[in-house]
Short mmCIF file of C-alpha atoms and ligand atoms in Angstrom, two decimals:
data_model
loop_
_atom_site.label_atom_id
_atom_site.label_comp_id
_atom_site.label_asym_id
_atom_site.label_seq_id
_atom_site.Cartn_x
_atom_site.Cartn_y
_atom_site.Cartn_z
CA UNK A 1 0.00 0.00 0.00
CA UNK A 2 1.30 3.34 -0.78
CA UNK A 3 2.13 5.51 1.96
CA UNK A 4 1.23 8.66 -0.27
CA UNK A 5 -2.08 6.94 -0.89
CA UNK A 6 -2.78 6.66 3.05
CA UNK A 7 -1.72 10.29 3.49
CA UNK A 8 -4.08 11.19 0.85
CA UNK A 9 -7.10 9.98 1.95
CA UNK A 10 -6.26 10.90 5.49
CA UNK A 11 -6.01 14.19 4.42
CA UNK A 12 -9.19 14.06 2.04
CA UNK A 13 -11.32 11.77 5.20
CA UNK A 14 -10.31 14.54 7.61
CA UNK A 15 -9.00 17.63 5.94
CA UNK A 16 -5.85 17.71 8.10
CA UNK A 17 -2.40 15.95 7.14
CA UNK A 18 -2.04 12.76 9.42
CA UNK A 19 1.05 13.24 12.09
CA UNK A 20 2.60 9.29 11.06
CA UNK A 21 0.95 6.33 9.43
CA UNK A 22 1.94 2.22 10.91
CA UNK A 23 1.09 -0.98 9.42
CA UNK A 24 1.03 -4.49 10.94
CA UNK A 25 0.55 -7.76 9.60
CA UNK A 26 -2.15 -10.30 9.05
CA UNK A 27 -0.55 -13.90 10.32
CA UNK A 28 -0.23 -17.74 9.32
CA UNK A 29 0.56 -20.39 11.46
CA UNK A 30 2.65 -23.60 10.33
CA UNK A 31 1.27 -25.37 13.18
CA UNK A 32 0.08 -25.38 16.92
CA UNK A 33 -3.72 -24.73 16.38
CA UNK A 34 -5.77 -24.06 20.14
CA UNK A 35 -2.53 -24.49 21.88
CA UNK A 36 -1.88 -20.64 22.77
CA UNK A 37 -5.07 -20.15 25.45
CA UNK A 38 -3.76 -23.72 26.65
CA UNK A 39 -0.38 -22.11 27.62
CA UNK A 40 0.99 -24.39 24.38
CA UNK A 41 3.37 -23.44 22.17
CA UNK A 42 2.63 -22.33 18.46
CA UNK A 43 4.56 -21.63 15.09
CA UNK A 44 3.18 -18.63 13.97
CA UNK A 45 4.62 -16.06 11.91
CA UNK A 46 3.50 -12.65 10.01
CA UNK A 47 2.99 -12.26 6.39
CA UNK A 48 3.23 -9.81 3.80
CA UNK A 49 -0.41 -8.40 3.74
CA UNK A 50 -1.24 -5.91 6.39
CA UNK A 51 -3.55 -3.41 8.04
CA UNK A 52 -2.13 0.17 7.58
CA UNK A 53 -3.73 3.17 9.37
CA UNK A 54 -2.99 7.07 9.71
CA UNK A 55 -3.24 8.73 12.73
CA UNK A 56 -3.09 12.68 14.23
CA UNK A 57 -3.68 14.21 17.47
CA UNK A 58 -6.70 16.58 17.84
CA UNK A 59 -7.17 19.11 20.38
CA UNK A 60 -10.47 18.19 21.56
CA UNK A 61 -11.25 14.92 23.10
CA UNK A 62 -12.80 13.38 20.26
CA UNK A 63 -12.13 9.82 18.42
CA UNK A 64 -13.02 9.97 14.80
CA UNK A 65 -12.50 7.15 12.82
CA UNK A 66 -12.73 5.83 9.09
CA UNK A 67 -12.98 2.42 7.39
CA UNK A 68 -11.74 2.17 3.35
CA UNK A 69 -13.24 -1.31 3.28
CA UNK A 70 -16.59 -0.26 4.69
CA UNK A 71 -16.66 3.66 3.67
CA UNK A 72 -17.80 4.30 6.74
CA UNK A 73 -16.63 6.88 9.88
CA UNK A 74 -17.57 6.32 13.55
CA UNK A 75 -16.79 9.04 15.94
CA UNK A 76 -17.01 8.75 19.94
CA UNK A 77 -16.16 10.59 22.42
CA UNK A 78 -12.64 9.53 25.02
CA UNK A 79 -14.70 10.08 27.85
CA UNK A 80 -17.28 7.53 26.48
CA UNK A 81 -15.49 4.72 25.70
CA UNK A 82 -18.03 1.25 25.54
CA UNK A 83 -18.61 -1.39 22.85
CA UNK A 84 -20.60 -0.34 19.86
CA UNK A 85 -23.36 -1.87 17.06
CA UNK A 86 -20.08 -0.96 14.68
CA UNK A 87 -17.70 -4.10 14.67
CA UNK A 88 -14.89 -2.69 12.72
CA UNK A 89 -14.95 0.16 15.51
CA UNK A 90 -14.34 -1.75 18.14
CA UNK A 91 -11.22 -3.60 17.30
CA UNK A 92 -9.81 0.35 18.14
CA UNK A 93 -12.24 1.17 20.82
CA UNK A 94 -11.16 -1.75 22.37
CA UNK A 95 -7.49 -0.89 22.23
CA UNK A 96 -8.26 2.79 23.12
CA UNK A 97 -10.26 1.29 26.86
CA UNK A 98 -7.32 -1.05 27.37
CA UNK A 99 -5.00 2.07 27.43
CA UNK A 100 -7.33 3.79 29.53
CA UNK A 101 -7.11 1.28 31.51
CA UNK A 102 -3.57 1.31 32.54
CA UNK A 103 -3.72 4.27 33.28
CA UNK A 104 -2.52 6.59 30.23
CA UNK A 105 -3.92 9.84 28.99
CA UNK A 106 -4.32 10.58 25.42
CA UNK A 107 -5.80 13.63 23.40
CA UNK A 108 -8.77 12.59 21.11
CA UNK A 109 -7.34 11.43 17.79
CA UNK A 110 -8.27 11.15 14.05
CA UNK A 111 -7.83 7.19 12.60
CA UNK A 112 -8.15 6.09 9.25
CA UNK A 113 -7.61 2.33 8.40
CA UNK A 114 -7.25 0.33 5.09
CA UNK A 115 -5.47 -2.51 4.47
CA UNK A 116 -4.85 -5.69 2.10
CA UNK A 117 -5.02 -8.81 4.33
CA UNK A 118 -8.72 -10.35 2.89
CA UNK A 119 -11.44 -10.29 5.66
CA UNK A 120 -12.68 -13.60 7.51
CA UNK A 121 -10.04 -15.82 5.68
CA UNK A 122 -8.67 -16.99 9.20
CA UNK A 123 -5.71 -14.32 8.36
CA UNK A 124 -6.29 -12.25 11.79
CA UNK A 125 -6.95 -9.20 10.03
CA UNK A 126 -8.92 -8.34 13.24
CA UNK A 127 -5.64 -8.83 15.40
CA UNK A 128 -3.62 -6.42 12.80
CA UNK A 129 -6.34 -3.98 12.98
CA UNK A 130 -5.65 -3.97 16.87
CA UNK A 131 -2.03 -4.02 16.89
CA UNK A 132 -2.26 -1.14 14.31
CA UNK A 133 -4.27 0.74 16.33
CA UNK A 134 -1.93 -0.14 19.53
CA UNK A 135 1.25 0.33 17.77
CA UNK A 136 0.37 3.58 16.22
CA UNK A 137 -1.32 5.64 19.49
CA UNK A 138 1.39 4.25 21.06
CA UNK A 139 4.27 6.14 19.01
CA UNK A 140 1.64 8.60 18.59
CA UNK A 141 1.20 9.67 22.41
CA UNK A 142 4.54 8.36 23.77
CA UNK A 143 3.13 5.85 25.96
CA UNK A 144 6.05 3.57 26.63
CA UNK A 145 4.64 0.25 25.59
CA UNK A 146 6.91 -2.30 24.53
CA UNK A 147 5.71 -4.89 21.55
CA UNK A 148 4.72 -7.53 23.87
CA UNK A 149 2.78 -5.08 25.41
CA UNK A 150 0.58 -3.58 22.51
CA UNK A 151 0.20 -7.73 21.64
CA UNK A 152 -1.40 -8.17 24.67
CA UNK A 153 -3.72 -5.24 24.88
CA UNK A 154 -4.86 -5.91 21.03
CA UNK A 155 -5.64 -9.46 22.77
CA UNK A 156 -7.78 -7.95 25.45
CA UNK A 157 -9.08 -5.54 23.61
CA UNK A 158 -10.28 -8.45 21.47
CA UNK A 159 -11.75 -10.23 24.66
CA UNK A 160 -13.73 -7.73 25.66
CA UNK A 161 -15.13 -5.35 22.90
CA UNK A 162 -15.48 -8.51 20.15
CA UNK A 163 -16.56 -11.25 22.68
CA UNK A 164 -13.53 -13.87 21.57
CA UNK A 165 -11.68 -14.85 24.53
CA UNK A 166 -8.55 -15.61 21.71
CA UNK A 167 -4.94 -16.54 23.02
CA UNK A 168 -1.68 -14.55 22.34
CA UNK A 169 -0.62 -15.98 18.94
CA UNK A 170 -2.23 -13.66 16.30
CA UNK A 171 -1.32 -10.21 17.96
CA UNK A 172 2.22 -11.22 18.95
CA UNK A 173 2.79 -12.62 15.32
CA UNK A 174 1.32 -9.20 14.28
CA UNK A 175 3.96 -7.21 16.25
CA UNK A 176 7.30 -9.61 16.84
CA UNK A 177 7.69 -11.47 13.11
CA UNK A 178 10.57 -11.28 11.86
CA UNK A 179 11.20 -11.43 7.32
CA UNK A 180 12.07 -15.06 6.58
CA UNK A 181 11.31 -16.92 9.63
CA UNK A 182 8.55 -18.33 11.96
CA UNK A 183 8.23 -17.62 15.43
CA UNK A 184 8.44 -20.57 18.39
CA UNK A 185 6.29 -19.27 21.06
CA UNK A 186 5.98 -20.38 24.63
CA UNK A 187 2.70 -18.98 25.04
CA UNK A 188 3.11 -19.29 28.87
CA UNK A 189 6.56 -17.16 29.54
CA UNK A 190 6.05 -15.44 25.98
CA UNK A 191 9.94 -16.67 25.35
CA UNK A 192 10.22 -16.66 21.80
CA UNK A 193 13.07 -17.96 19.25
CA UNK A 194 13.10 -17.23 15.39
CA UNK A 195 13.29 -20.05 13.25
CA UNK A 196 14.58 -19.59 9.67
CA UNK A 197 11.28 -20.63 7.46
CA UNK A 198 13.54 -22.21 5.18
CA UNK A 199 11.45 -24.66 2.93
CA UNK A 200 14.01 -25.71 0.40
CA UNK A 201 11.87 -26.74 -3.24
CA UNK A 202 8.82 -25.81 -1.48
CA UNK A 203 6.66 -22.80 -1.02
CA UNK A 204 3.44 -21.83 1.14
CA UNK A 205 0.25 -21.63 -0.88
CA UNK A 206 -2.80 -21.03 1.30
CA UNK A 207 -6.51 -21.64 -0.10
CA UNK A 208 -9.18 -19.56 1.05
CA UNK A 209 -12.42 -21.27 1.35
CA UNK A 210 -14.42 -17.85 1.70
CA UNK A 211 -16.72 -19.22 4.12
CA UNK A 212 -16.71 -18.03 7.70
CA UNK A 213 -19.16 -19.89 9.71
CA UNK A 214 -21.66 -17.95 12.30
CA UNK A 215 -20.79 -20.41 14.75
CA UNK A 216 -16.99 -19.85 14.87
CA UNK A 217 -16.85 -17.69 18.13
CA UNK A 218 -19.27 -19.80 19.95
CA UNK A 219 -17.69 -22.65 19.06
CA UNK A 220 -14.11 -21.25 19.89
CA UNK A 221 -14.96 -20.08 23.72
CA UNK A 222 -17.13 -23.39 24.24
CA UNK A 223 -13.38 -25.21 22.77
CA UNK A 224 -11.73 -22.65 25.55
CA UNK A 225 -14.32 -23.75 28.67
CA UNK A 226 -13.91 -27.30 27.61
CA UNK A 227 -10.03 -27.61 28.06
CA UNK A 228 -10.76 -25.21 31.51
CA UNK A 229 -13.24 -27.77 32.50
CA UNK A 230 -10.69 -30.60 32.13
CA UNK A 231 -7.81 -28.80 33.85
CA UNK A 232 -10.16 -28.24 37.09
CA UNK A 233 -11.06 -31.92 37.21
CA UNK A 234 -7.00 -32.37 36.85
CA UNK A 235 -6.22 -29.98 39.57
CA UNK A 236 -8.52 -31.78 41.77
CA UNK A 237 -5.48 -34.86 41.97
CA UNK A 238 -2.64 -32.87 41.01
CA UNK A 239 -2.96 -29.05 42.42
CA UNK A 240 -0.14 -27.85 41.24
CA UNK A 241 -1.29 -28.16 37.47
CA UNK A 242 -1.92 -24.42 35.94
CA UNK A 243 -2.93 -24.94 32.64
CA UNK A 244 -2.77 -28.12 30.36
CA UNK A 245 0.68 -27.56 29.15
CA UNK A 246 1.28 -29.36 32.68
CA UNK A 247 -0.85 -31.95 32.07
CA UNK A 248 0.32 -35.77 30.76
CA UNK A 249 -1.32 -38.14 28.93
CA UNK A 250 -1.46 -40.42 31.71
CA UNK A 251 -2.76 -37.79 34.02
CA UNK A 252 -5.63 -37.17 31.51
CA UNK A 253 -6.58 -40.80 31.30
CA UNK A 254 -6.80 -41.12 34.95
CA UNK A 255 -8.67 -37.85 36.37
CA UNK A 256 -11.13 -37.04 33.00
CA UNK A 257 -11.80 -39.91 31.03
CA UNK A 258 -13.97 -41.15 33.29
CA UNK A 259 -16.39 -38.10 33.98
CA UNK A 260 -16.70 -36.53 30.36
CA UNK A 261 -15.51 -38.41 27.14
CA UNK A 262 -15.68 -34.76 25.08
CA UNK A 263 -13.66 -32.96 27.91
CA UNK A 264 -11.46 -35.84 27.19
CA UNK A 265 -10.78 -35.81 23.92
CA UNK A 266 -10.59 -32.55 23.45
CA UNK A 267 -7.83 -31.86 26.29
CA UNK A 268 -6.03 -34.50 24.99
CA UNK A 269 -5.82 -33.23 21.37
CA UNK A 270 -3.82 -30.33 23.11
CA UNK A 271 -1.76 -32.40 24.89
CA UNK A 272 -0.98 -34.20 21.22
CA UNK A 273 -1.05 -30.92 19.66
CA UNK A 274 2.05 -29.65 21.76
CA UNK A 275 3.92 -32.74 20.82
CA UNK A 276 3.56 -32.37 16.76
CA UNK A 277 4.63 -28.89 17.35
CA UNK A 278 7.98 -30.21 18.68
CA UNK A 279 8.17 -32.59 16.02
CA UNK A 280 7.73 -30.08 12.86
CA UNK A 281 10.03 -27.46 14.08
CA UNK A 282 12.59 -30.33 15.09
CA UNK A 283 11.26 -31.29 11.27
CA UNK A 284 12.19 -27.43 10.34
CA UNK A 285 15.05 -26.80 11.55
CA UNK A 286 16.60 -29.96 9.88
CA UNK A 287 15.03 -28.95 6.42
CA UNK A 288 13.00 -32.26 6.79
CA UNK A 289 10.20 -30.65 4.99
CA UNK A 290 8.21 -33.90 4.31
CA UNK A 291 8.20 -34.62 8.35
CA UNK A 292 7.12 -31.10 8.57
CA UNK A 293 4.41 -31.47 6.32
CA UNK A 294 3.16 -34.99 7.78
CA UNK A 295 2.71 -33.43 10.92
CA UNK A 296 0.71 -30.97 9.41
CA UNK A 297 -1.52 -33.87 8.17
CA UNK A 298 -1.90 -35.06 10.83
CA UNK A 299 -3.31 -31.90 12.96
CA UNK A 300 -5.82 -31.42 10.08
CA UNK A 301 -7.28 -35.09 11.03
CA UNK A 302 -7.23 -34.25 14.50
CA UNK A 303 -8.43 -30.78 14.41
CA UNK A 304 -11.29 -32.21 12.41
CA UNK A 305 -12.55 -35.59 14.77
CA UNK A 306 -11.16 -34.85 17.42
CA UNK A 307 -11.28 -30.64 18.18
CA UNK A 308 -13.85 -30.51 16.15
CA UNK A 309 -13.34 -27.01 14.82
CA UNK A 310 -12.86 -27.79 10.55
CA UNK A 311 -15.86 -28.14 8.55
CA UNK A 312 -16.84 -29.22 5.19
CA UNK A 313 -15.12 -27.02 2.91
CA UNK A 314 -11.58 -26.91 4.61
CA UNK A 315 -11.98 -31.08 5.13
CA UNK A 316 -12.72 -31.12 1.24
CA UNK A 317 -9.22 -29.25 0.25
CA UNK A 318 -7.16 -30.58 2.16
CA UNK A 319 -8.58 -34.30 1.21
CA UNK A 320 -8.04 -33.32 -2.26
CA UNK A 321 -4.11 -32.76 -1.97
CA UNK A 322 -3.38 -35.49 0.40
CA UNK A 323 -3.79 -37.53 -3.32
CA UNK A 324 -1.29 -34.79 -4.99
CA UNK A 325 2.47 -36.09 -4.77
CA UNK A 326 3.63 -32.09 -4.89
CA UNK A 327 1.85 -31.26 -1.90
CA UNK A 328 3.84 -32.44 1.34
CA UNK A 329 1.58 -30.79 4.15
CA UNK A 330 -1.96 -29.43 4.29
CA UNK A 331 -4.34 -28.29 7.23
CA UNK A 332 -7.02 -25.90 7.88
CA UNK A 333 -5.53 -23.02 10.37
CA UNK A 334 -6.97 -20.77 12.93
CA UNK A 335 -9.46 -20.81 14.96
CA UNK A 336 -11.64 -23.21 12.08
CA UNK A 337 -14.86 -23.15 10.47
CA UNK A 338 -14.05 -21.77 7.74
CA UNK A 339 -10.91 -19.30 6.55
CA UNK A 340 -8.18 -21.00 4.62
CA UNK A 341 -5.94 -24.35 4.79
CA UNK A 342 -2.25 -23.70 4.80
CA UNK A 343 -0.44 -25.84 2.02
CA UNK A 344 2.95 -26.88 1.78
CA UNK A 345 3.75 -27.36 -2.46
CA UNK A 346 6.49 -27.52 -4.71
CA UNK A 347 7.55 -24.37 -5.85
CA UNK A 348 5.97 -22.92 -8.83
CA UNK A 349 2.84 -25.66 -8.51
CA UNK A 350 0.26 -23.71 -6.45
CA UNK A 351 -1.66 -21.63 -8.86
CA UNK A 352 -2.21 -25.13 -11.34
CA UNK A 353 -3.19 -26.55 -7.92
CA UNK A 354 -5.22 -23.91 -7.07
CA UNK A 355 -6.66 -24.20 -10.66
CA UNK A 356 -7.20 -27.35 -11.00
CA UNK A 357 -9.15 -27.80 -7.36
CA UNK A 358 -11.50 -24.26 -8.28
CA UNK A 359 -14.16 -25.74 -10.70
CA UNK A 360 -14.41 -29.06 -8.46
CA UNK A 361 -14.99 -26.70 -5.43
CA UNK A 362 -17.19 -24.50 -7.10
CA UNK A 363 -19.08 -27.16 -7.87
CA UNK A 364 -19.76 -28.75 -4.67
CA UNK A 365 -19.50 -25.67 -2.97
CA UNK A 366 -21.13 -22.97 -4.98
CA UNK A 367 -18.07 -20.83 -3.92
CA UNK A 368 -15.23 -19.22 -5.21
CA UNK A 369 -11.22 -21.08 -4.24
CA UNK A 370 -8.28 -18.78 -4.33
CA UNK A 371 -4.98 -19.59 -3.53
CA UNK A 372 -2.93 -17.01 -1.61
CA UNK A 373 0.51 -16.55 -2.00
CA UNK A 374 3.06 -15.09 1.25
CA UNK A 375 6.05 -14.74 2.44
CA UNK A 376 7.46 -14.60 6.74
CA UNK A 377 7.59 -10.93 6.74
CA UNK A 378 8.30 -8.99 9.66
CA UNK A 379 5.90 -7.21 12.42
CA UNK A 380 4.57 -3.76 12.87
CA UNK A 381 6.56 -0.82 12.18
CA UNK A 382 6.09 2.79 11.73
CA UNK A 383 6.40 3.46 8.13
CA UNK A 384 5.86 7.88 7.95
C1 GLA B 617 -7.65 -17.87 16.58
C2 GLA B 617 -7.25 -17.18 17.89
C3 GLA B 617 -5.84 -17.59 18.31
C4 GLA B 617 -5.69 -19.11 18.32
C5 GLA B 617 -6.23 -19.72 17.03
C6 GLA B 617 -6.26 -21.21 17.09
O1 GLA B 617 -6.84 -17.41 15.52
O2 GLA B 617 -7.32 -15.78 17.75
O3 GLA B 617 -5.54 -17.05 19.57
O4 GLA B 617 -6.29 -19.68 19.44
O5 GLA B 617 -7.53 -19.27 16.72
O6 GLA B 617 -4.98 -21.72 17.21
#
């Protein structure tokens, strides 16, 4: 996006120059799906589609903000900060009440957002909006927040003004990528290392299945209470247990099995999760990219019996390219129900892939397939 562009219709939106414009990334994840709320680890890592906005200070206490993709302004009031009807809004409300709410004072402001990561394709676009919004008030207004903080207030902010208690993975890929590699994230410490995404003949092609189904935030907080559930009934034999990341197979079996089968399987998919995870960045960082990619595999299956969180569409692609020898590694990613599967292909072989798979989907679908292409880029930055 250009920056002259964003200046532009800052300038046009609000009739004032902006005082500096900030992007930050939409995110995919190699692996480590539900793991981050479980205190898990995940593979995350930004891409190179983002959510740019513009910002200046004004000298009343006013918010006014603008949406490219939705044409539309909302303006509010700092002293009235609450959730609104206006979803877009309150990705930045949200972020603007967890600032408040540590205690910093800011002048009203002028926001204008665009941006070029697509919308409900499981691509966090929501989180980037956030960490946009965090990144940028907080260079803006000099308020001292390091990255991991504005990650975890565009987290919060997502909690409480868009209802999805989500874990850590999305914003911090949004603010602490780094070009050309994937992050390993201990979502309990938040100790990170960079590992070089180094694929050798292969590339990442993802598939968007442009369905988001209604039930995906339900679904993802009843996924949340479930694994909560389970680590109370643990706790009840082994106290000091905090989260499942502390929790064994054998512990499982004996405290949870027996009182809820669903509890059961689902806690233990995270358990199992955690251990692929280890596997495909062991996989990684040898440049065993077929080990990689049968891990992958293998959390699609599980995500879809056993989590529960895939649905038809995603199940269907990455079905199809289990049978296609240049595809090594396929799963839906995110949260689920919808969004895109993550493919790992030969070089050069995704768009006859994607191709070849669009009129078969289209046909049992009634919907469109596109295959998106990125790259590991790095994490928000100030870019005027
Ligand atoms: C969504 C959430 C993340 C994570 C994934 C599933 O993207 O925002 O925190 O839980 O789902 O791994």
């Amino acid at each position: 996006m250009e920056t002259l562009q964003l200046r532009n219709r800052f300038e046009e939106v609000f009739g004032i120059a902006p005082d500096l414009l900030a992007k930050s990334p939409g995110r995919i994840n190699i692996i480590g799906e539900h793991t981050d709320y479980n205190e898990g680890f995940v593979l995350p890592t930004a891409i190179d589609k983002a959510i740019y906005v513009a910002v200046g200070k004004r000298e009343d206490t006013r918010i006014h903000l603008f949406a490219e993709d939705f044409k539309e302004g909302f303006e509010t009031d700092l002293k009235d900060i609450k959730p609104s009807e206006v979803g877009w809004a309150n990705y930045i409300l949200g972020v603007v009440h967890q600032i408040q709410e540590r205690g910093k004072v800011i002048s009203g402001f002028n926001l204008y957002v665009d941006g070029d990561v697509p919308l409900g394709a499981g691509l966090s676009s929501s989180a980037a909006v956030e960490c946009a919004a965090g990144f940028a008030l907080n260079e803006l207004f000099g308020l001292s927040f390091d990255r991991k903080d504005i990650a975890r207030i565009g987290q919060l902010a997502e909690h409480t003004y868009a209802g999805v208690k989500c874990g850590i993975m999305d914003q911090f890929a949004s603010v602490l990528s780094k070009k050309g590699h994937v992050i390993r994230l201990d979502c309990r410490s938040l100790d990170f290392v960079y590992v070089p995404l180094e694929l050798g003949d292969y590339e990442i092609v993802l598939f968007n299945t442009h369905v988001k189904h209604s039930l995906a935030s339900s679904a993802y907080n009843n996924r949340r209470t479930l694994c909560e559930q389970g680590v109370s009934w643990v706790r009840e034999k082994y106290p000091e247990v905090r989260s499942l990341r502390d929790v064994t197979l054998d512990m499982l079996d004996e405290t949870v099995r027996s009182r809820d089968e669903d509890t059961y399987v689902k806690c233990r998919y995270v358990i199992q999760e955690n251990e692929r995870l280890n596997r495909a960045c062991r996989a990684l960082e040898c440049g065993d990219i077929e080990e990689l990619g049968k891990q992958m595999f293998l959390t699609h299956q599980a995500l879809s019996t056993e989590y529960e969180v895939s649905c038809a569409e995603l199940d269907f692609l990455v079905d199809y390219v289990t049978q296609v020898p240049q595809v090594v590694g396929a799963r839906m990613m995110g949260g689920g129900f919808g969004g895109c599967t993550i493919n790992i292909i030969a070089k050069g072989y995704g768009k006859a892939l994607a191709d070849q798979i669009a009129p078969l989907y289209k046909e049992k679908f009634g919907l469109e397939l596109e295959g998106i292409f990125v790259h590991a880029d790095e994490g928000a930055r100030i870019i005027a």
